Amino acid sequence: MPKTPDELLAFLSELGIAVKTATHPPLFTVADSQALRGEIPGGHTKNLFLRDKKERYFLLTVEEDAEVDLKTIHQVIGGSGRVSFGKPEKLLDYLGVTPGAVTAFGIVNDTENQVTIVLDETLMRHDTINAHPLTNEATTSIGRDDLLRFIKATGHEPLVLKLSA
């Protein structure tokens, strides 16, 4: 069973990571979330769950307005051939979330390291990064260095690369 948002927040607390979470109506798109800009400071994320020709999976976390060239991004992330979006079933299996709630925090559910997480270097220039805490009915603000520490605590080694144009 995937972790719940409460279990995620408890895990962060166990790591000594302080976060701030704001609840709100469900947000399904970047456009939906932009209505909160005055209320939640920091870098806001957009996430792409991708797979390559060898069925390897990648979670790309970029700034909400970043443009990612799906025709060439495989060369940047080390994918085998062009990438496509991963199926919702795999998203649920590996990250424990559904489309519309994809988040870097989902990596906590990838206990078998099936997904490579890649963070955009432009996003990582923000001191605070905002992401859904496994539900699109809330936004959790976390420090940049704490996000990296969280990802490593899940057994993943995050890549920080230039993903956006």
CSV table of N, CA and C in Angstrom, one decimal:
chain,number,residue,atom,x,y,z
A,1,MET,N,0.8,-1.2,0.0
A,1,MET,CA,0.0,0.0,0.0
A,1,MET,C,0.9,1.3,0.0
A,2,PRO,N,0.5,2.2,-0.8
A,2,PRO,CA,1.3,3.5,-0.8
A,2,PRO,C,1.1,4.2,0.5
A,3,LYS,N,2.1,5.0,0.8
A,3,LYS,CA,2.0,5.9,2.0
A,3,LYS,C,0.9,6.9,1.8
A,4,THR,N,0.3,7.3,2.9
A,4,THR,CA,-0.7,8.4,2.9
A,4,THR,C,0.1,9.7,3.1
A,5,PRO,N,-0.6,10.8,2.8
A,5,PRO,CA,0.0,12.1,3.1
A,5,PRO,C,0.5,12.2,4.5
A,6,ASP,N,-0.3,11.7,5.5
A,6,ASP,CA,0.1,11.8,6.9
A,6,ASP,C,1.3,11.0,7.2
A,7,GLU,N,1.4,9.8,6.5
A,7,GLU,CA,2.6,9.0,6.7
A,7,GLU,C,3.9,9.7,6.1
A,8,LEU,N,3.7,10.3,5.0
A,8,LEU,CA,4.8,11.1,4.3
A,8,LEU,C,5.2,12.2,5.3
A,9,LEU,N,4.3,13.0,5.8
A,9,LEU,CA,4.7,14.1,6.7
A,9,LEU,C,5.3,13.5,8.0
A,10,ALA,N,4.9,12.4,8.5
A,10,ALA,CA,5.5,11.8,9.7
A,10,ALA,C,7.0,11.3,9.3
A,11,PHE,N,7.2,10.8,8.1
A,11,PHE,CA,8.5,10.4,7.7
A,11,PHE,C,9.4,11.6,7.6
A,12,LEU,N,8.9,12.7,7.1
A,12,LEU,CA,9.7,13.9,7.0
A,12,LEU,C,10.1,14.4,8.4
A,13,SER,N,9.1,14.3,9.3
A,13,SER,CA,9.4,14.7,10.7
A,13,SER,C,10.4,13.8,11.4
A,14,GLU,N,10.4,12.5,11.1
A,14,GLU,CA,11.4,11.6,11.7
A,14,GLU,C,12.8,12.0,11.2
A,15,LEU,N,12.8,12.5,10.0
A,15,LEU,CA,14.1,12.9,9.4
A,15,LEU,C,14.6,14.3,9.9
A,16,GLY,N,13.7,14.9,10.7
A,16,GLY,CA,14.1,16.2,11.3
A,16,GLY,C,13.9,17.3,10.2
A,17,ILE,N,13.0,17.1,9.3
A,17,ILE,CA,12.8,18.0,8.2
A,17,ILE,C,11.5,18.8,8.5
A,18,ALA,N,11.6,20.1,8.7
A,18,ALA,CA,10.4,20.9,8.9
A,18,ALA,C,9.8,21.3,7.6
A,19,VAL,N,8.5,21.1,7.4
A,19,VAL,CA,7.8,21.6,6.3
A,19,VAL,C,6.5,22.3,6.7
A,20,LYS,N,6.0,23.0,5.7
A,20,LYS,CA,4.7,23.7,5.9
A,20,LYS,C,3.8,23.3,4.8
A,21,THR,N,2.6,22.8,5.3
A,21,THR,CA,1.6,22.3,4.3
A,21,THR,C,0.3,23.2,4.4
A,22,ALA,N,-0.1,23.6,3.2
A,22,ALA,CA,-1.4,24.3,3.0
A,22,ALA,C,-2.4,23.4,2.3
A,23,THR,N,-3.6,23.3,2.8
A,23,THR,CA,-4.6,22.6,2.1
A,23,THR,C,-5.4,23.5,1.2
A,24,HIS,N,-6.0,23.0,0.2
A,24,HIS,CA,-6.8,23.7,-0.8
A,24,HIS,C,-7.6,22.8,-1.6
A,25,PRO,N,-8.5,23.3,-2.4
A,25,PRO,CA,-9.3,22.5,-3.3
A,25,PRO,C,-8.4,21.7,-4.2
A,26,PRO,N,-8.8,20.6,-4.8
A,26,PRO,CA,-7.9,19.8,-5.7
A,26,PRO,C,-7.4,20.6,-6.8
A,27,LEU,N,-6.1,20.5,-7.1
A,27,LEU,CA,-5.5,21.2,-8.2
A,27,LEU,C,-5.0,20.1,-9.2
A,28,PHE,N,-5.5,20.2,-10.4
A,28,PHE,CA,-5.1,19.2,-11.4
A,28,PHE,C,-4.1,19.6,-12.5
A,29,THR,N,-4.0,21.0,-12.6
A,29,THR,CA,-3.0,21.5,-13.6
A,29,THR,C,-2.2,22.6,-13.0
A,30,VAL,N,-1.2,23.0,-13.7
A,30,VAL,CA,-0.4,24.1,-13.3
A,30,VAL,C,-1.2,25.4,-13.3
A,31,ALA,N,-2.1,25.5,-14.3
A,31,ALA,CA,-3.0,26.7,-14.3
A,31,ALA,C,-3.9,26.8,-13.0
A,32,ASP,N,-4.4,25.6,-12.6
A,32,ASP,CA,-5.1,25.6,-11.3
A,32,ASP,C,-4.3,26.1,-10.2
A,33,SER,N,-3.1,25.6,-10.1
A,33,SER,CA,-2.2,26.0,-8.9
A,33,SER,C,-1.7,27.4,-8.9
A,34,GLN,N,-1.7,28.0,-10.1
A,34,GLN,CA,-1.2,29.4,-10.2
A,34,GLN,C,-2.1,30.4,-9.5
A,35,ALA,N,-3.3,30.0,-9.2
A,35,ALA,CA,-4.2,30.8,-8.4
A,35,ALA,C,-3.7,31.0,-7.0
A,36,LEU,N,-2.8,30.2,-6.5
A,36,LEU,CA,-2.3,30.2,-5.1
A,36,LEU,C,-1.0,31.0,-5.0
A,37,ARG,N,-0.6,31.6,-6.0
A,37,ARG,CA,0.8,32.2,-6.0
A,37,ARG,C,1.0,33.2,-4.9
A,38,GLY,N,0.0,34.0,-4.6
A,38,GLY,CA,0.2,35.0,-3.5
A,38,GLY,C,0.3,34.4,-2.1
A,39,GLU,N,-0.2,33.2,-2.0
A,39,GLU,CA,-0.3,32.5,-0.7
A,39,GLU,C,0.9,31.6,-0.3
A,40,ILE,N,1.5,31.0,-1.3
A,40,ILE,CA,2.6,30.0,-1.1
A,40,ILE,C,3.8,30.5,-1.9
A,41,PRO,N,4.8,31.0,-1.1
A,41,PRO,CA,6.0,31.5,-1.8
A,41,PRO,C,7.0,30.3,-2.1
A,42,GLY,N,7.9,30.6,-3.0
A,42,GLY,CA,8.9,29.6,-3.4
A,42,GLY,C,8.7,29.1,-4.8
A,43,GLY,N,9.5,28.1,-5.2
A,43,GLY,CA,9.4,27.5,-6.5
A,43,GLY,C,8.3,26.4,-6.5
A,44,HIS,N,7.5,26.5,-7.6
A,44,HIS,CA,6.4,25.6,-7.7
A,44,HIS,C,6.7,24.6,-8.8
A,45,THR,N,6.3,23.4,-8.6
A,45,THR,CA,6.8,22.3,-9.5
A,45,THR,C,5.7,21.8,-10.5
A,46,LYS,N,6.3,21.2,-11.5
A,46,LYS,CA,5.5,20.4,-12.5
A,46,LYS,C,6.3,19.1,-12.6
A,47,ASN,N,5.6,18.0,-12.8
A,47,ASN,CA,6.3,16.7,-12.7
A,47,ASN,C,5.9,15.9,-14.0
A,48,LEU,N,6.9,15.3,-14.5
A,48,LEU,CA,6.7,14.4,-15.7
A,48,LEU,C,7.1,13.0,-15.4
A,49,PHE,N,6.2,12.1,-15.5
A,49,PHE,CA,6.5,10.6,-15.2
A,49,PHE,C,6.7,10.0,-16.6
A,50,LEU,N,8.0,9.6,-16.9
A,50,LEU,CA,8.3,9.2,-18.2
A,50,LEU,C,8.9,7.8,-18.2
A,51,ARG,N,8.9,7.2,-19.4
A,51,ARG,CA,9.5,5.9,-19.6
A,51,ARG,C,10.3,5.9,-20.9
A,52,ASP,N,11.4,5.1,-20.9
A,52,ASP,CA,12.2,5.1,-22.1
A,52,ASP,C,11.9,3.7,-22.9
A,53,LYS,N,12.6,3.5,-23.9
A,53,LYS,CA,12.4,2.3,-24.8
A,53,LYS,C,12.7,1.0,-24.0
A,54,LYS,N,13.6,1.1,-23.0
A,54,LYS,CA,13.9,-0.1,-22.2
A,54,LYS,C,13.0,-0.3,-21.0
A,55,GLU,N,11.9,0.5,-21.0
A,55,GLU,CA,10.9,0.4,-19.9
A,55,GLU,C,11.6,0.9,-18.5
A,56,ARG,N,12.5,1.8,-18.6
A,56,ARG,CA,13.0,2.4,-17.4
A,56,ARG,C,12.2,3.7,-17.2
A,57,TYR,N,12.0,4.0,-15.9
A,57,TYR,CA,11.1,5.1,-15.6
A,57,TYR,C,11.9,6.2,-14.9
A,58,PHE,N,11.4,7.4,-15.2
A,58,PHE,CA,12.0,8.7,-14.7
A,58,PHE,C,10.9,9.6,-14.2
A,59,LEU,N,11.2,10.3,-13.1
A,59,LEU,CA,10.3,11.3,-12.6
A,59,LEU,C,11.1,12.6,-12.8
A,60,LEU,N,10.7,13.5,-13.6
A,60,LEU,CA,11.3,14.8,-13.8
A,60,LEU,C,10.5,15.9,-13.1
A,61,THR,N,11.2,16.6,-12.2
A,61,THR,CA,10.6,17.7,-11.4
A,61,THR,C,11.2,19.0,-11.9
A,62,VAL,N,10.4,19.8,-12.4
A,62,VAL,CA,10.8,21.1,-13.0
A,62,VAL,C,10.0,22.2,-12.5
A,63,GLU,N,10.4,23.5,-12.7
A,63,GLU,CA,9.5,24.6,-12.4
A,63,GLU,C,8.2,24.5,-13.2
A,64,GLU,N,7.2,25.0,-12.6
A,64,GLU,CA,5.8,24.9,-13.2
A,64,GLU,C,5.7,25.5,-14.6
A,65,ASP,N,6.5,26.5,-15.0
A,65,ASP,CA,6.4,27.1,-16.3
A,65,ASP,C,7.6,26.6,-17.2
A,66,ALA,N,8.3,25.6,-16.8
A,66,ALA,CA,9.5,25.1,-17.6
A,66,ALA,C,8.9,24.4,-18.8
A,67,GLU,N,9.7,24.5,-19.9
A,67,GLU,CA,9.4,23.8,-21.1
A,67,GLU,C,10.5,22.7,-21.3
A,68,VAL,N,10.0,21.4,-21.4
A,68,VAL,CA,10.9,20.3,-21.5
A,68,VAL,C,10.6,19.7,-22.9
A,69,ASP,N,11.7,19.5,-23.7
A,69,ASP,CA,11.6,19.0,-25.0
A,69,ASP,C,11.6,17.4,-24.9
A,70,LEU,N,10.5,16.8,-25.1
A,70,LEU,CA,10.4,15.4,-24.9
A,70,LEU,C,11.1,14.6,-26.0
A,71,LYS,N,11.4,15.3,-27.1
A,71,LYS,CA,12.1,14.6,-28.2
A,71,LYS,C,13.5,14.4,-28.0
A,72,THR,N,14.1,15.3,-27.1
A,72,THR,CA,15.6,15.2,-26.8
A,72,THR,C,15.9,15.0,-25.4
A,73,ILE,N,15.0,15.0,-24.5
A,73,ILE,CA,15.3,14.9,-23.1
A,73,ILE,C,16.0,13.6,-22.7
A,74,HIS,N,15.7,12.6,-23.4
A,74,HIS,CA,16.4,11.3,-23.1
A,74,HIS,C,17.9,11.4,-23.2
A,75,GLN,N,18.4,12.3,-24.0
A,75,GLN,CA,19.9,12.5,-24.1
A,75,GLN,C,20.4,13.1,-22.8
A,76,VAL,N,19.6,14.0,-22.1
A,76,VAL,CA,20.0,14.6,-20.9
A,76,VAL,C,19.9,13.7,-19.7
A,77,ILE,N,18.9,12.9,-19.6
A,77,ILE,CA,18.6,12.1,-18.4
A,77,ILE,C,19.2,10.7,-18.5
A,78,GLY,N,19.8,10.3,-19.7
A,78,GLY,CA,20.4,9.0,-19.8
A,78,GLY,C,19.4,8.0,-20.2
A,79,GLY,N,18.3,8.4,-20.8
A,79,GLY,CA,17.3,7.4,-21.3
A,79,GLY,C,17.8,6.7,-22.6
A,80,SER,N,17.2,5.5,-22.8
A,80,SER,CA,17.5,4.8,-24.0
A,80,SER,C,16.4,5.1,-25.0
A,81,GLY,N,16.8,5.9,-26.0
A,81,GLY,CA,15.8,6.3,-27.0
A,81,GLY,C,14.8,7.3,-26.5
A,82,ARG,N,13.9,7.8,-27.3
A,82,ARG,CA,13.0,8.8,-26.9
A,82,ARG,C,12.1,8.2,-25.8
A,83,VAL,N,11.6,9.2,-25.0
A,83,VAL,CA,10.7,8.8,-23.9
A,83,VAL,C,9.3,9.1,-24.2
A,84,SER,N,8.4,8.5,-23.5
A,84,SER,CA,7.0,8.8,-23.6
A,84,SER,C,6.5,8.8,-22.1
A,85,PHE,N,5.2,9.3,-22.0
A,85,PHE,CA,4.7,9.3,-20.6
A,85,PHE,C,4.4,7.9,-20.1
A,86,GLY,N,4.7,7.7,-18.9
A,86,GLY,CA,4.4,6.4,-18.2
A,86,GLY,C,2.9,6.2,-18.0
A,87,LYS,N,2.4,5.0,-18.1
A,87,LYS,CA,1.0,4.7,-17.9
A,87,LYS,C,0.6,5.0,-16.5
A,88,PRO,N,-0.7,5.4,-16.3
A,88,PRO,CA,-1.2,5.7,-15.0
A,88,PRO,C,-1.1,4.5,-14.0
A,89,GLU,N,-1.2,3.3,-14.5
A,89,GLU,CA,-1.0,2.1,-13.7
A,89,GLU,C,0.4,2.0,-13.1
A,90,LYS,N,1.4,2.3,-13.9
A,90,LYS,CA,2.8,2.3,-13.4
A,90,LYS,C,3.0,3.4,-12.4
A,91,LEU,N,2.4,4.6,-12.7
A,91,LEU,CA,2.5,5.7,-11.8
A,91,LEU,C,2.0,5.4,-10.4
A,92,LEU,N,0.8,4.7,-10.4
A,92,LEU,CA,0.3,4.3,-9.1
A,92,LEU,C,1.1,3.2,-8.5
A,93,ASP,N,1.6,2.2,-9.3
A,93,ASP,CA,2.4,1.1,-8.7
A,93,ASP,C,3.7,1.6,-8.1
A,94,TYR,N,4.4,2.5,-8.8
A,94,TYR,CA,5.7,2.9,-8.4
A,94,TYR,C,5.7,4.1,-7.4
A,95,LEU,N,4.9,5.1,-7.7
A,95,LEU,CA,4.9,6.4,-6.9
A,95,LEU,C,3.7,6.5,-6.0
A,96,GLY,N,2.7,5.7,-6.2
A,96,GLY,CA,1.5,5.7,-5.3
A,96,GLY,C,0.6,6.9,-5.5
A,97,VAL,N,0.7,7.5,-6.6
A,97,VAL,CA,-0.2,8.6,-6.9
A,97,VAL,C,-0.9,8.5,-8.3
A,98,THR,N,-1.8,9.3,-8.5
A,98,THR,CA,-2.6,9.3,-9.8
A,98,THR,C,-2.3,10.5,-10.6
A,99,PRO,N,-2.6,10.5,-11.9
A,99,PRO,CA,-2.4,11.7,-12.7
A,99,PRO,C,-3.1,12.9,-12.0
A,100,GLY,N,-2.4,14.0,-12.0
A,100,GLY,CA,-2.9,15.2,-11.4
A,100,GLY,C,-2.4,15.4,-10.0
A,101,ALA,N,-1.7,14.4,-9.4
A,101,ALA,CA,-1.1,14.4,-8.1
A,101,ALA,C,0.3,14.0,-8.1
A,102,VAL,N,0.9,14.0,-9.3
A,102,VAL,CA,2.3,13.5,-9.4
A,102,VAL,C,3.2,14.5,-8.7
A,103,THR,N,4.2,14.0,-8.0
A,103,THR,CA,5.0,14.8,-7.1
A,103,THR,C,6.3,14.2,-6.8
A,104,ALA,N,7.3,15.0,-6.5
A,104,ALA,CA,8.6,14.4,-6.1
A,104,ALA,C,8.5,13.6,-4.8
A,105,PHE,N,7.5,14.0,-4.0
A,105,PHE,CA,7.3,13.2,-2.8
A,105,PHE,C,6.9,11.8,-3.0
A,106,GLY,N,6.4,11.5,-4.2
A,106,GLY,CA,6.0,10.1,-4.6
A,106,GLY,C,7.1,9.1,-4.5
A,107,ILE,N,8.3,9.6,-4.6
A,107,ILE,CA,9.5,8.7,-4.6
A,107,ILE,C,9.5,7.9,-3.3
A,108,VAL,N,8.9,8.4,-2.3
A,108,VAL,CA,8.8,7.6,-1.0
A,108,VAL,C,8.2,6.3,-1.2
A,109,ASN,N,7.3,6.1,-2.2
A,109,ASN,CA,6.6,4.9,-2.4
A,109,ASN,C,7.4,3.9,-3.4
A,110,ASP,N,8.5,4.4,-4.0
A,110,ASP,CA,9.2,3.6,-4.9
A,110,ASP,C,10.3,2.8,-4.1
A,111,THR,N,9.8,1.8,-3.3
A,111,THR,CA,10.7,1.1,-2.4
A,111,THR,C,11.7,0.1,-3.2
A,112,GLU,N,11.4,-0.1,-4.4
A,112,GLU,CA,12.3,-1.0,-5.2
A,112,GLU,C,13.2,-0.3,-6.2
A,113,ASN,N,13.2,1.0,-6.1
A,113,ASN,CA,14.1,1.9,-6.9
A,113,ASN,C,13.8,1.6,-8.4
A,114,GLN,N,12.6,1.7,-8.8
A,114,GLN,CA,12.2,1.5,-10.2
A,114,GLN,C,12.3,2.8,-11.0
A,115,VAL,N,12.3,3.9,-10.3
A,115,VAL,CA,12.2,5.3,-10.9
A,115,VAL,C,13.5,6.1,-10.6
A,116,THR,N,14.0,6.7,-11.6
A,116,THR,CA,15.1,7.7,-11.4
A,116,THR,C,14.5,9.1,-11.3
A,117,ILE,N,14.8,9.8,-10.2
A,117,ILE,CA,14.3,11.1,-10.0
A,117,ILE,C,15.3,12.1,-10.5
A,118,VAL,N,14.8,13.0,-11.3
A,118,VAL,CA,15.7,14.1,-11.9
A,118,VAL,C,15.1,15.4,-11.6
A,119,LEU,N,15.8,16.3,-10.9
A,119,LEU,CA,15.4,17.6,-10.6
A,119,LEU,C,16.1,18.6,-11.5
A,120,ASP,N,15.3,19.6,-12.0
A,120,ASP,CA,15.8,20.6,-12.8
A,120,ASP,C,16.7,21.6,-12.0
A,121,GLU,N,17.9,21.9,-12.6
A,121,GLU,CA,18.8,22.8,-11.8
A,121,GLU,C,18.2,24.2,-11.7
A,122,THR,N,17.3,24.6,-12.6
A,122,THR,CA,16.7,25.9,-12.4
A,122,THR,C,15.7,25.9,-11.2
A,123,LEU,N,15.0,24.9,-11.0
A,123,LEU,CA,14.1,24.8,-9.9
A,123,LEU,C,14.9,24.8,-8.6
A,124,MET,N,16.1,24.1,-8.6
A,124,MET,CA,16.9,24.0,-7.4
A,124,MET,C,17.6,25.3,-7.0
A,125,ARG,N,17.4,26.3,-7.7
A,125,ARG,CA,17.9,27.6,-7.3
A,125,ARG,C,17.0,28.3,-6.3
A,126,HIS,N,15.8,27.8,-6.1
A,126,HIS,CA,14.9,28.3,-5.1
A,126,HIS,C,15.3,27.7,-3.7
A,127,ASP,N,15.2,28.6,-2.7
A,127,ASP,CA,15.4,28.1,-1.3
A,127,ASP,C,14.3,27.2,-0.9
A,128,THR,N,13.1,27.5,-1.3
A,128,THR,CA,11.9,26.7,-0.9
A,128,THR,C,11.3,26.1,-2.2
A,129,ILE,N,10.9,24.8,-2.1
A,129,ILE,CA,10.3,24.2,-3.2
A,129,ILE,C,8.9,23.6,-2.7
A,130,ASN,N,7.9,23.8,-3.6
A,130,ASN,CA,6.5,23.4,-3.3
A,130,ASN,C,6.1,22.2,-4.1
A,131,ALA,N,5.5,21.2,-3.5
A,131,ALA,CA,5.0,20.0,-4.2
A,131,ALA,C,3.8,19.5,-3.4
A,132,HIS,N,3.0,18.7,-4.1
A,132,HIS,CA,1.9,18.0,-3.5
A,132,HIS,C,2.4,16.9,-2.6
A,133,PRO,N,1.8,16.8,-1.4
A,133,PRO,CA,2.2,15.7,-0.5
A,133,PRO,C,1.4,14.5,-0.7
A,134,LEU,N,1.5,13.9,-1.9
A,134,LEU,CA,0.9,12.7,-2.3
A,134,LEU,C,-0.6,12.9,-2.6
A,135,THR,N,-1.1,14.1,-2.5
A,135,THR,CA,-2.5,14.5,-2.8
A,135,THR,C,-2.5,15.8,-3.5
A,136,ASN,N,-3.4,16.0,-4.4
A,136,ASN,CA,-3.4,17.4,-5.0
A,136,ASN,C,-4.4,18.3,-4.3
A,137,GLU,N,-4.7,17.9,-3.1
A,137,GLU,CA,-5.5,18.8,-2.2
A,137,GLU,C,-4.7,19.5,-1.2
A,138,ALA,N,-3.4,19.5,-1.4
A,138,ALA,CA,-2.5,20.2,-0.4
A,138,ALA,C,-1.2,20.5,-1.2
A,139,THR,N,-0.5,21.5,-0.6
A,139,THR,CA,0.9,21.8,-1.1
A,139,THR,C,1.8,21.9,0.1
A,140,THR,N,2.9,21.2,0.0
A,140,THR,CA,3.9,21.2,1.0
A,140,THR,C,5.2,22.0,0.6
A,141,SER,N,5.6,22.9,1.4
A,141,SER,CA,6.8,23.7,1.2
A,141,SER,C,7.9,23.1,1.9
A,142,ILE,N,9.1,22.8,1.2
A,142,ILE,CA,10.2,22.2,1.8
A,142,ILE,C,11.5,22.9,1.3
A,143,GLY,N,12.5,23.0,2.2
A,143,GLY,CA,13.7,23.6,1.8
A,143,GLY,C,14.4,22.7,0.7
A,144,ARG,N,15.1,23.4,-0.2
A,144,ARG,CA,15.8,22.7,-1.3
A,144,ARG,C,16.7,21.6,-0.7
A,145,ASP,N,17.6,21.9,0.2
A,145,ASP,CA,18.5,20.9,0.7
A,145,ASP,C,17.8,19.8,1.5
A,146,ASP,N,16.7,20.1,2.1
A,146,ASP,CA,15.9,19.1,2.8
A,146,ASP,C,15.2,18.2,1.8
A,147,LEU,N,14.8,18.7,0.6
A,147,LEU,CA,14.2,17.9,-0.4
A,147,LEU,C,15.2,16.8,-0.9
A,148,LEU,N,16.5,17.3,-1.1
A,148,LEU,CA,17.5,16.3,-1.5
A,148,LEU,C,17.8,15.3,-0.4
A,149,ARG,N,17.8,15.7,0.9
A,149,ARG,CA,18.0,14.8,2.0
A,149,ARG,C,16.9,13.8,2.1
A,150,PHE,N,15.6,14.2,1.9
A,150,PHE,CA,14.5,13.4,1.8
A,150,PHE,C,14.6,12.3,0.7
A,151,ILE,N,14.9,12.7,-0.5
A,151,ILE,CA,15.1,11.8,-1.6
A,151,ILE,C,16.1,10.8,-1.3
A,152,LYS,N,17.3,11.2,-0.8
A,152,LYS,CA,18.3,10.2,-0.4
A,152,LYS,C,17.9,9.3,0.7
A,153,ALA,N,17.1,9.7,1.6
A,153,ALA,CA,16.6,8.9,2.7
A,153,ALA,C,15.6,7.8,2.2
A,154,THR,N,15.1,8.0,1.0
A,154,THR,CA,14.2,7.0,0.4
A,154,THR,C,15.1,5.9,-0.4
A,155,GLY,N,16.4,6.1,-0.4
A,155,GLY,CA,17.2,5.1,-1.1
A,155,GLY,C,17.5,5.5,-2.6
A,156,HIS,N,17.1,6.7,-3.0
A,156,HIS,CA,17.4,7.2,-4.3
A,156,HIS,C,18.5,8.2,-4.3
A,157,GLU,N,19.2,8.3,-5.4
A,157,GLU,CA,20.2,9.3,-5.6
A,157,GLU,C,19.7,10.3,-6.7
A,158,PRO,N,19.2,11.5,-6.2
A,158,PRO,CA,18.6,12.4,-7.2
A,158,PRO,C,19.7,13.0,-8.1
A,159,LEU,N,19.2,13.1,-9.4
A,159,LEU,CA,20.1,13.8,-10.3
A,159,LEU,C,19.6,15.3,-10.4
A,160,VAL,N,20.5,16.2,-10.5
A,160,VAL,CA,20.2,17.6,-10.7
A,160,VAL,C,20.8,18.0,-12.0
A,161,LEU,N,19.9,18.2,-13.0
A,161,LEU,CA,20.4,18.5,-14.4
A,161,LEU,C,19.6,19.6,-15.0
A,162,LYS,N,20.1,20.2,-16.1
A,162,LYS,CA,19.4,21.2,-16.8
A,162,LYS,C,18.4,20.5,-17.7
A,163,LEU,N,17.1,20.6,-17.3
A,163,LEU,CA,16.1,19.9,-18.0
A,163,LEU,C,15.2,20.8,-18.9
A,164,SER,N,15.2,22.1,-18.5
A,164,SER,CA,14.3,23.0,-19.3
A,164,SER,C,15.1,23.8,-20.3
A,165,ALA,N,14.3,24.3,-21.2
A,165,ALA,CA,14.9,25.1,-22.3
A,165,ALA,C,15.3,26.4,-21.8
